[in-house]
XYZ file of C-alpha atoms in Angstrom:
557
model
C 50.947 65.007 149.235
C 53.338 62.600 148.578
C 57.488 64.036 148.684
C 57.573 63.138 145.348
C 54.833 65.544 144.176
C 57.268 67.998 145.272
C 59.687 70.140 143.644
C 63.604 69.435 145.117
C 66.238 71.486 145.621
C 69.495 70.827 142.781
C 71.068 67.039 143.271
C 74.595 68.520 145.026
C 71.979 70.437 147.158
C 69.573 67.366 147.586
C 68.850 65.810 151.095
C 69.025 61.904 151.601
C 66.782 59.863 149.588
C 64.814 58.827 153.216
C 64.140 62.495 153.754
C 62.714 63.161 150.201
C 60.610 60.076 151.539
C 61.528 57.609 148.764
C 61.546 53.793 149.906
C 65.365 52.019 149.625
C 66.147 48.503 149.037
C 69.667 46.828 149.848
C 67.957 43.937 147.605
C 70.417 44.752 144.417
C 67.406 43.087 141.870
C 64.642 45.259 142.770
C 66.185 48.742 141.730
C 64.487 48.210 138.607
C 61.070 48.061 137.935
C 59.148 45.300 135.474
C 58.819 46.631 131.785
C 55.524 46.189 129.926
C 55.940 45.969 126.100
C 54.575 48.945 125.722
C 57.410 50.822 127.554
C 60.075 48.691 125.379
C 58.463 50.804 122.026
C 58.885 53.691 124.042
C 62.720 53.058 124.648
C 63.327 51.321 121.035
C 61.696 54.054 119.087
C 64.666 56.793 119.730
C 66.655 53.993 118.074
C 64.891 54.911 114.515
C 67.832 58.342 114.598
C 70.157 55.931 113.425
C 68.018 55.709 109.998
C 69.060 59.045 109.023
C 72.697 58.800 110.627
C 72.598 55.455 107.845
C 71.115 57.101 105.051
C 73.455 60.042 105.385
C 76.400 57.771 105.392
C 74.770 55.806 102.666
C 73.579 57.733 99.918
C 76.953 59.870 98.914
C 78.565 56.491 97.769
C 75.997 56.193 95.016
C 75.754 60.172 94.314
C 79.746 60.096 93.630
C 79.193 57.886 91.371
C 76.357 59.187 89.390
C 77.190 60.144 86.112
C 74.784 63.331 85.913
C 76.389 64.664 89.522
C 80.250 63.705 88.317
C 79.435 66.174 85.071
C 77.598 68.629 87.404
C 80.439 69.009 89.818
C 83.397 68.581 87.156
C 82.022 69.696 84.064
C 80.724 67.608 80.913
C 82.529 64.739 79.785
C 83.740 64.298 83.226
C 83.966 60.446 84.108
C 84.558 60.311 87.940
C 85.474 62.781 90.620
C 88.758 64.254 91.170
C 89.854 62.659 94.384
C 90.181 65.794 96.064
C 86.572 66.945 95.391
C 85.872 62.818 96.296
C 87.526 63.621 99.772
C 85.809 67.135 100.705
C 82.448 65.816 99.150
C 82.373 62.620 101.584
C 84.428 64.024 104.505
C 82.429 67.204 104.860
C 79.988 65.539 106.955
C 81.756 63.894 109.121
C 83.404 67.405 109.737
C 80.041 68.940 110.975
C 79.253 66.033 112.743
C 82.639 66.052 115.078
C 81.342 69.751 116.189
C 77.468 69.067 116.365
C 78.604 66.405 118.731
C 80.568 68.250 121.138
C 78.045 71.484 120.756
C 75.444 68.636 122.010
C 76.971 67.688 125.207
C 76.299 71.360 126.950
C 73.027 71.707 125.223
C 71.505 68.410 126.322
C 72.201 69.391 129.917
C 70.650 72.731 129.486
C 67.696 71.219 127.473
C 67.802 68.127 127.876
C 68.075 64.788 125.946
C 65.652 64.869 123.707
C 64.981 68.663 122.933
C 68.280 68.569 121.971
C 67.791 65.265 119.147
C 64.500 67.559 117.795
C 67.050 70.899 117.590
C 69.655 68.063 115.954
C 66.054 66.739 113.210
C 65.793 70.975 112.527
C 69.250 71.513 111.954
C 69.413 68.088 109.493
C 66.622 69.384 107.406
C 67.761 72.835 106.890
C 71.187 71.524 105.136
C 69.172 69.015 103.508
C 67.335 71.619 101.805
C 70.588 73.373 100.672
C 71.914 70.345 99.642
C 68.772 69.797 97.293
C 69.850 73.262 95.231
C 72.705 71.320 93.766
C 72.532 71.598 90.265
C 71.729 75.357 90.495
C 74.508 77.661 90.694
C 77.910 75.909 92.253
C 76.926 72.860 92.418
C 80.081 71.979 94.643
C 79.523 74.956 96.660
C 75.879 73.685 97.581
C 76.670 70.125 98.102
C 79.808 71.017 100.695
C 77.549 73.510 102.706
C 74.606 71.685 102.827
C 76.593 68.661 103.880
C 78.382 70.232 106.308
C 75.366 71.634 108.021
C 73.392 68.625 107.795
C 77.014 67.129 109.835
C 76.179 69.390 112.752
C 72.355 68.050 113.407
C 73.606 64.655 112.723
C 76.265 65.168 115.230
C 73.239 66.228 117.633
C 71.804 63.271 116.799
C 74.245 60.474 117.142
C 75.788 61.585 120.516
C 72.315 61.968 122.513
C 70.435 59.175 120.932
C 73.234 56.482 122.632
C 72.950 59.453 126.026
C 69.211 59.169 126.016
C 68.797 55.341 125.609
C 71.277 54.315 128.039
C 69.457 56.170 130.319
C 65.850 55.235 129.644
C 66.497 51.644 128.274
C 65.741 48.667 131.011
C 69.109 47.427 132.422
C 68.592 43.539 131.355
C 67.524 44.935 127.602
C 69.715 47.784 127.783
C 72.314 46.369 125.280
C 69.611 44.864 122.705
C 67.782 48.086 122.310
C 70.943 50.151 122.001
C 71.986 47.888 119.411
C 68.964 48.743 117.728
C 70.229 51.872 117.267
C 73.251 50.407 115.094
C 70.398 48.145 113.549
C 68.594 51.537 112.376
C 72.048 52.641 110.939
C 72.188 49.932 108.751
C 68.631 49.761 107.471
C 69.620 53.268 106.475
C 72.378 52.375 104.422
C 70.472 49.720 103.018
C 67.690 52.057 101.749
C 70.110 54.597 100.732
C 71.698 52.086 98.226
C 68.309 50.537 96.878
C 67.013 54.335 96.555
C 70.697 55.368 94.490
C 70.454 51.959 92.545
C 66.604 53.022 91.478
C 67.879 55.923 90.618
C 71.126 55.896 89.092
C 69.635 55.395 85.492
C 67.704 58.232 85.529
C 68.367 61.406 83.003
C 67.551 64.069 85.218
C 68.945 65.696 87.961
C 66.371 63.286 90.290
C 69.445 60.882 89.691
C 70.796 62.223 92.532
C 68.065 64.829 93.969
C 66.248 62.187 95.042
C 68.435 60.414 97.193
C 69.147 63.732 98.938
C 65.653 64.775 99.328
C 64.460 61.259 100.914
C 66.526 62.543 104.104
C 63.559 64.704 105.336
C 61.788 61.873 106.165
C 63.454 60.216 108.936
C 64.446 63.667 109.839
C 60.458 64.457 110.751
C 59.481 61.032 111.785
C 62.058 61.389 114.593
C 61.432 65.098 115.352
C 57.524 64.720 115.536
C 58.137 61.336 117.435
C 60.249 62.612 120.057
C 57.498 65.394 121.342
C 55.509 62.307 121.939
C 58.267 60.570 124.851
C 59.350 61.493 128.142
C 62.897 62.927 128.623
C 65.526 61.227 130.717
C 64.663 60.832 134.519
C 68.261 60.696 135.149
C 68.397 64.150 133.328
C 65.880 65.153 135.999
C 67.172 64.025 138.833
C 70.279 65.669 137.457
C 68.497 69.015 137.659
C 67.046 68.206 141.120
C 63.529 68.120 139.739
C 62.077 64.723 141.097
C 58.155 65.343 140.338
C 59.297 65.171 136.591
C 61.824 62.142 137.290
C 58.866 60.226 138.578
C 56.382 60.948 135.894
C 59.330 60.344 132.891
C 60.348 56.741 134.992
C 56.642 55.954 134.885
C 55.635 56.542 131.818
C 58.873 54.737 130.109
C 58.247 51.386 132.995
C 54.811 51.440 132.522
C 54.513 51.485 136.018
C 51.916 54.215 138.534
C 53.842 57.249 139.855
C 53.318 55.546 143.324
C 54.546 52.345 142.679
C 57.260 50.825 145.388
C 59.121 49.772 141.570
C 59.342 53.343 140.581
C 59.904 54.738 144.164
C 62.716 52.280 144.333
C 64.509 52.429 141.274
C 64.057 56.656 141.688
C 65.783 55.992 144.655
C 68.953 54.658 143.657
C 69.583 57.452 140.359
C 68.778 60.405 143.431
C 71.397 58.160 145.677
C 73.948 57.675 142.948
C 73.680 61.112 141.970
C 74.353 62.332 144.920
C 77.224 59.870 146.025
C 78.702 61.118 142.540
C 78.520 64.876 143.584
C 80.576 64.246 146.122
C 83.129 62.602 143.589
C 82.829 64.986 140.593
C 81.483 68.417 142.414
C 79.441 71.226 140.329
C 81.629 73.558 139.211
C 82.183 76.137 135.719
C 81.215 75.579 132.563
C 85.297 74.661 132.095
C 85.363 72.933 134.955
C 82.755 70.489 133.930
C 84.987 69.620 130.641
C 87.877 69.184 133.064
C 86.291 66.577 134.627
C 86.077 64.630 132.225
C 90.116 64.650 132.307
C 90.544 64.241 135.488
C 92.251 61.324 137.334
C 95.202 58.720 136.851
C 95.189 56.809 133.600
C 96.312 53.736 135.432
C 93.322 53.733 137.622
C 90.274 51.962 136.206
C 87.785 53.991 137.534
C 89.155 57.382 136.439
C 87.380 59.912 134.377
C 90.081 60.130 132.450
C 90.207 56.536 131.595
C 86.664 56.160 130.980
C 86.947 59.239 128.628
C 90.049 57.324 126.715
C 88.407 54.129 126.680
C 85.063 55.783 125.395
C 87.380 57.887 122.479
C 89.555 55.185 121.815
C 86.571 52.585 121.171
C 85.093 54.830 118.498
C 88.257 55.491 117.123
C 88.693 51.190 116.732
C 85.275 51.054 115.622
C 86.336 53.277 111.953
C 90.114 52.527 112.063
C 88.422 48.874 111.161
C 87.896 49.727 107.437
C 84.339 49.375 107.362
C 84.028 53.343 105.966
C 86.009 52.164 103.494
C 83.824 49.393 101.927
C 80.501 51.791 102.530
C 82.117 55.198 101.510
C 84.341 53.933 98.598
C 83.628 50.397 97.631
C 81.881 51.730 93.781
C 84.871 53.210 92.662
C 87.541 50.752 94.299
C 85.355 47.981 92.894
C 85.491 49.363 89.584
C 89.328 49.422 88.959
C 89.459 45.401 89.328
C 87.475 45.147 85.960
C 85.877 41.722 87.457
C 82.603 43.574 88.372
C 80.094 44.288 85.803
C 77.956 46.016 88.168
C 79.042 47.541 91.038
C 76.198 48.878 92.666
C 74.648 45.701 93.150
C 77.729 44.476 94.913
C 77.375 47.346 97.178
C 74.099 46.495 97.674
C 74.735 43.203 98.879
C 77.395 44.352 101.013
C 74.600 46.789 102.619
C 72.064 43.508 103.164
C 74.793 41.535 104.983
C 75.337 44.426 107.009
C 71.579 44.768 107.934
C 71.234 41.437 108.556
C 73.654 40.999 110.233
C 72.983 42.863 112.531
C 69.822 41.964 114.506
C 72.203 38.731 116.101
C 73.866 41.224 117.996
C 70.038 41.900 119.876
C 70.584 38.390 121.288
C 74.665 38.015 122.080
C 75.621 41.882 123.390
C 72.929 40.398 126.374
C 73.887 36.498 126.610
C 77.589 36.903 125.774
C 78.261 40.378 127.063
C 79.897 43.578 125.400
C 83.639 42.358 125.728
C 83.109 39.031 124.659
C 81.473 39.942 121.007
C 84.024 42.646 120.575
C 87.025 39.912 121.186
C 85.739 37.403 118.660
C 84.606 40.049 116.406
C 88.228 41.592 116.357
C 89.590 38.248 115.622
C 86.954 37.358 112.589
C 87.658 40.578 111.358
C 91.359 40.940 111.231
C 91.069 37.033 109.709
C 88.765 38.112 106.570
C 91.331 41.396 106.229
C 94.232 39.529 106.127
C 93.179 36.717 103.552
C 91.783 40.406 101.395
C 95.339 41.523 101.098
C 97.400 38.588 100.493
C 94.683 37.160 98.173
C 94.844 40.624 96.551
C 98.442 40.954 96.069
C 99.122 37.410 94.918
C 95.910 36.142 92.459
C 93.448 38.877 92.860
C 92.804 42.753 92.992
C 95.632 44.012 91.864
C 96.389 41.833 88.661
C 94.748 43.220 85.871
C 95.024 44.093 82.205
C 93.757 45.761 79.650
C 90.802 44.868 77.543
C 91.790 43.817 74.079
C 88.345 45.240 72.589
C 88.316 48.230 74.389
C 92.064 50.056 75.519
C 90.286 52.347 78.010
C 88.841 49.313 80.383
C 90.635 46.961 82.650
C 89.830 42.996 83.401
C 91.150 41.089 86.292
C 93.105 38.025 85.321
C 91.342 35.916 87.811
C 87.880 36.512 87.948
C 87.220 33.653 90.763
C 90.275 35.460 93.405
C 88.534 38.772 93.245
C 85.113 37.115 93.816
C 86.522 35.499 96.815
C 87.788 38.774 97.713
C 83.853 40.170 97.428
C 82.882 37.086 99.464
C 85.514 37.504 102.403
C 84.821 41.376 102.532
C 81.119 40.255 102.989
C 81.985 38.061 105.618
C 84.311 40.960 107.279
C 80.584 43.039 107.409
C 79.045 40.281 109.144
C 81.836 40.370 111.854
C 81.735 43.773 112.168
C 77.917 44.561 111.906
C 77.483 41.985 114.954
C 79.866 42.893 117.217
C 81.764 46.535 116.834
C 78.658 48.224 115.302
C 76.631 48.029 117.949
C 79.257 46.952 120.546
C 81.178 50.395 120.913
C 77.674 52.319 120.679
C 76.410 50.468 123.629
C 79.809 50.835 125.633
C 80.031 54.792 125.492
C 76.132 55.280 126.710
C 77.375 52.662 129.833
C 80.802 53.636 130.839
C 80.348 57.221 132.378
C 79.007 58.818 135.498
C 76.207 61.062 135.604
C 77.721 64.184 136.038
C 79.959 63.549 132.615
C 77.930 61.452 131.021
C 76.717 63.603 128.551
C 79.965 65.335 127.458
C 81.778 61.822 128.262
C 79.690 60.403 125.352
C 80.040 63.581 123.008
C 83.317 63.162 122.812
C 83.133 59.549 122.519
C 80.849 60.047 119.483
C 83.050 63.184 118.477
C 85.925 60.382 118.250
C 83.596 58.492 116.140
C 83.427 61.643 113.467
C 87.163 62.840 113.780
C 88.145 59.268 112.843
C 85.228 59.086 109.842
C 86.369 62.293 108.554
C 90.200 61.270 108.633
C 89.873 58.283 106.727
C 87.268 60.219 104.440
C 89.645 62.322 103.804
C 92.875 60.312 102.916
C 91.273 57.109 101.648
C 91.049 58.562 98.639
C 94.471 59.487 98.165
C 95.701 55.720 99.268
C 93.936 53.886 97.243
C 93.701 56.726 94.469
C 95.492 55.728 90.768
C 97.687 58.829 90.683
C 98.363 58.590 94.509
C 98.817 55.702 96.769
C 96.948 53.247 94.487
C 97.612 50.887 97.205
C 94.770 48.373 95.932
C 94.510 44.911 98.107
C 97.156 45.917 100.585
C 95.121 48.553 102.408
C 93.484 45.448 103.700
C 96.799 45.085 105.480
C 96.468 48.114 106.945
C 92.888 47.248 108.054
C 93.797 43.850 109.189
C 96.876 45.347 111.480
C 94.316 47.954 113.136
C 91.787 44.990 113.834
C 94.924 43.164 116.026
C 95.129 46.199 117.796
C 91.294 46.110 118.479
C 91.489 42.771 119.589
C 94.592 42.924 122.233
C 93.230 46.973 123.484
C 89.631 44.916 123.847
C 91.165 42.085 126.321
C 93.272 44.549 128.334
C 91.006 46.954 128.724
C 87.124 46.864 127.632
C 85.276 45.782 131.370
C 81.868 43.613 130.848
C 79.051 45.806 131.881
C 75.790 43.187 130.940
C 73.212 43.031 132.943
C 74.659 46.131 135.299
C 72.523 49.341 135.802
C 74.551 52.416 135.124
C 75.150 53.170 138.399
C 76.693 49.601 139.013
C 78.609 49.977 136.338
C 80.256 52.819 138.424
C 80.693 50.489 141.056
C 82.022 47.710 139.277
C 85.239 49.831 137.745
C 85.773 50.721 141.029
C 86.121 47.488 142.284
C 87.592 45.421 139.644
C 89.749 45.714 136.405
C 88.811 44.341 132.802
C 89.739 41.165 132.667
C 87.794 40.225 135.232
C 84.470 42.393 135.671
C 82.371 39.872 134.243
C 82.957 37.845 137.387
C 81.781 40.991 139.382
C 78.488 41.366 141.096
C 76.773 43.634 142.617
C 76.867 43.337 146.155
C 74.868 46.827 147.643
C 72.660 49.397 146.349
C 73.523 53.461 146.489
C 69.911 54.013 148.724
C 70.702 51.067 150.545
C 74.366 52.197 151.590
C 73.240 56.226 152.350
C 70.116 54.756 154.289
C 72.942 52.590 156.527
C 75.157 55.531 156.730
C 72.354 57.842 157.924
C 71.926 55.621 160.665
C 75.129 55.163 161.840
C 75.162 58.793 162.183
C 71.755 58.860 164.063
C 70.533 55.212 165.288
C 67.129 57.344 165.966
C 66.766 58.144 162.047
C 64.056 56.488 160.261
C 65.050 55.891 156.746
């Protein structure tokens, strides 16, 4: 029997990879075995949790605007939400999602990765179903709890996904397939808003039941799905339990148990892991959160700069003012009185997005991570910019009122506030093809395996603290009895996009084409602006093999 039919002692604990009888390579482009096509469905298909994470974001702009759920929440005769009820309604989530996130960190290291998306499907449906009583009773009551519950399994969800496909996805494909994830997110916007705009005429509560009950779908397709993959072999190799390592890295390369491929590329995660024991030691339950903050912030390598760079990234990614457009753009549409129908605008805001997308497959792997995020910045803070002045000048914010009818507004130039519409649009495309997926695939890369998974819940955590912020007071700056800024929150947008551009080229590395243990390697050896030019020059087996010898020439390795 074969060492790798055998059960292994915990990784600190574990012995050199030789004398667990694995085969080593200092040949850096053989750690990774061939994929078959078969094993790329395998890795893509965890991407289909960003459906729900979509639709979830999705659907509430169309429900706040839905006449029957307006009167349901604020009484008959009730024409739009108070912005208070607005911000708890759409924040709520975001809320539960911040703590699901950081709950999921410990549990995917007890349970692993994808147990711990399946508890994250379970959790999702239960608030779903509370949120489906709405109607009955307090309706606000039901909405906010069932929201906020539904915020903890997303949470789950959206920080283990991005954990579990940076470890299981191919390093060469890596970026594509995570980006599918971000792909996913958008498709579930976009069938959010056709499901509200087939809905919104309806008489019955279905015109916004509906929407909310559609989310046990992707909920169960994911669940059920999941039971069907392997888990993370880097979660078992984590856990010292290399007979399940081997069968997970088989199954998702396609590969037999015995193969050299799988025996070497086994090899270097059980070699990594063990070189980053010796870096970031087992410790307490506290401990292992300290990690995370350990280390100079003027070192590139540090935990603690790989934990600000991972927070900080998801923090650019919202303070961009997309949120803004999905969350908010029916009602902020409506007060220019230059949109007869504002739902199909949203709509087409939601296909650019999706189709966006998808080009992001191609560049995030030709291009690199830090290169789409620079020129995405740039477009970005471009389209914002030309918003606001635009906007204060000719557009959004000159209106008057309708002779024929004192209680609406028109714009006073129609053709400004559709160029407006189209540079927004353009804005999405930006931001759908670089930042959407861009700071999703950076988090899953950046950290070693003994943080990674509470490295990337807080990274995702970010993400939600962030979401739920600017749900929260986006109402109240752009609100008519508030800030009513109109056009010039694009200024604010397009100053926070500068930032993303100049934090981007001082300190995003380029981690293409890198497995995730030479990314580790490369931010030790180089700084951001210029880790694309870094290659990898040894492998982890291929070093601990060398230094086993040096201690005894006799050793066979």
């Amino acid at each position: 029997m074969s060492s790798l039919d055998k059960e292994t002692a915990p990784a600190a604990d574990a012995k050199h990879v030789g004398e667990l009888g694995l085969a080593s390579t200092n040949d850096v482009e053989r750690i990774e075995a061939p994929v078959t096509w078969r094993a790329y469905m395998l890795c893509a298909f965890a991407s289909f949790g960003g459906i729900f994470f979509g639709y979830d974001s999705g659907y509430i702009n169309g429900v706040n605007g839905s006449k029957l759920f307006i009167e349901a929440v604020e009484g008959i005769g009730a024409t739009a939400l108070s912005e208070s009820h607005s911000s708890l309604i759409t924040s709520i989530l975001s809320a539960g999602t911040f703590f699901g996130a950081l709950i999921a960190g410990d549990v995917a290291d007890w349970i692993g990765r994808k147990w711990t998306v399946i508890m994250g499907c379970a959790i999702y449906m239960f608030g779903v179903a509370i949120q489906m009583i709405t109607g009955a009773g307090d309706p606000l009551a039901a909405i906010v709890a069932g929201r906020l519950i539904a915020g903890v399994g997303v949470g789950f969800e959206s920080a283990i996904v991005i954990l579990y496909m940076s470890e299981i996805c191919p390093r060469k494909v890596r970026g594509a397939l995570v980006a599918g994830y971000q792909f996913c997110i958008t498709i579930g916007i976009m069938t959010a808003s056709c499901i509200v705009y087939g809905t919104k005429d309806r008489t019955d509560t279905g015109a916004y039941r509906i929407p909310i009950a559609i989310q046990f779908i992707w909920a169960l397709i994911l669940g059920v799905g999941l039971m069907f993959l392997p888990d993370s072999p880097r979660y078992f190799v984590k856990k010292g339990n290399l007979t399940r390592a081997t069968d997970s890295l088989s199954r998702l390369r396609g590969q037999p148990k015995d193969s050299e491929y799988i025996q070497l590329e086994l090899a270097e995660i059980v070699a990594n892991e063990e070189y980053e024991r010796q870096l970031i030691p087992n410790t307490t339950w506290f401990g292992t959160w300290a990690n995370c903050f350990k280390g100079s912030v003027f070192k590139a390598n540090s935990n603690l700069r790989k934990t600000i760079l991972g927070t900080s990234l998801q923090m650019m990614q919202q303070w961009t003012g997309v949120n803004f457009i999905f969350y908010y753009s029916t009602p902020f549409l409506q007060s220019t009185g230059a949109i007869s129908n504002t739902f199909l605008i949203s709509l087409v805001f939601t296909l650019v997005n999706v189709f966006s997308t998808p080009i992001s497959f191609w560049t995030v792997e030709r291009f690199g991570r830090r290169t789409i995020l620079l020129w995405g910045a740039a477009g970005m803070l471009v389209c914002q910019f030309i918003v606001a002045i635009v906007g204060v000048t000719v557009g959004f914010n000159h209106t008057h009122v309708d002779p024929s009818d004192s209680t609406k507004t028109l714009a006073d130039n129609i053709s400004a506030v559709n160029a407006q519409v189209a540079f927004i649009a353009i804005f999405i495309f930006f931001f759908a093809s670089t930042w959407g997926p861009g700071a999703w695939i950076l988090i899953g890369e950046i950290f070693p395996l003994p943080i990674r998974s509470r490295g990337v819940a807080l990274s995702t955590a970010s993400n939600w603290l962030w979401n739920t912020i600017i749900a929260v007071i986006t109402p109240y700056m752009v609100g008519e009895h508030r800030g009513n800024l109109k056009s010039s929150v694009f200024f604010i947008w397009g100053g926070l996009c500068t930032i993303a551009f100049f934090y981007t080229f001082l300190f995003v590395p380029e981690t293409k084409g890198l497995s995730l243990e030479q990314v580790d390697k490369m931010m030790e050896e180089t700084v951001p602006r210029t880790s694309a030019k870094w290659k990898p020059h040894s492998t982890f087996a291929g070093a601990q093999r060398d230094d086993a010898r040096l201690v005894d020439p006799e050793k066979s390795v």
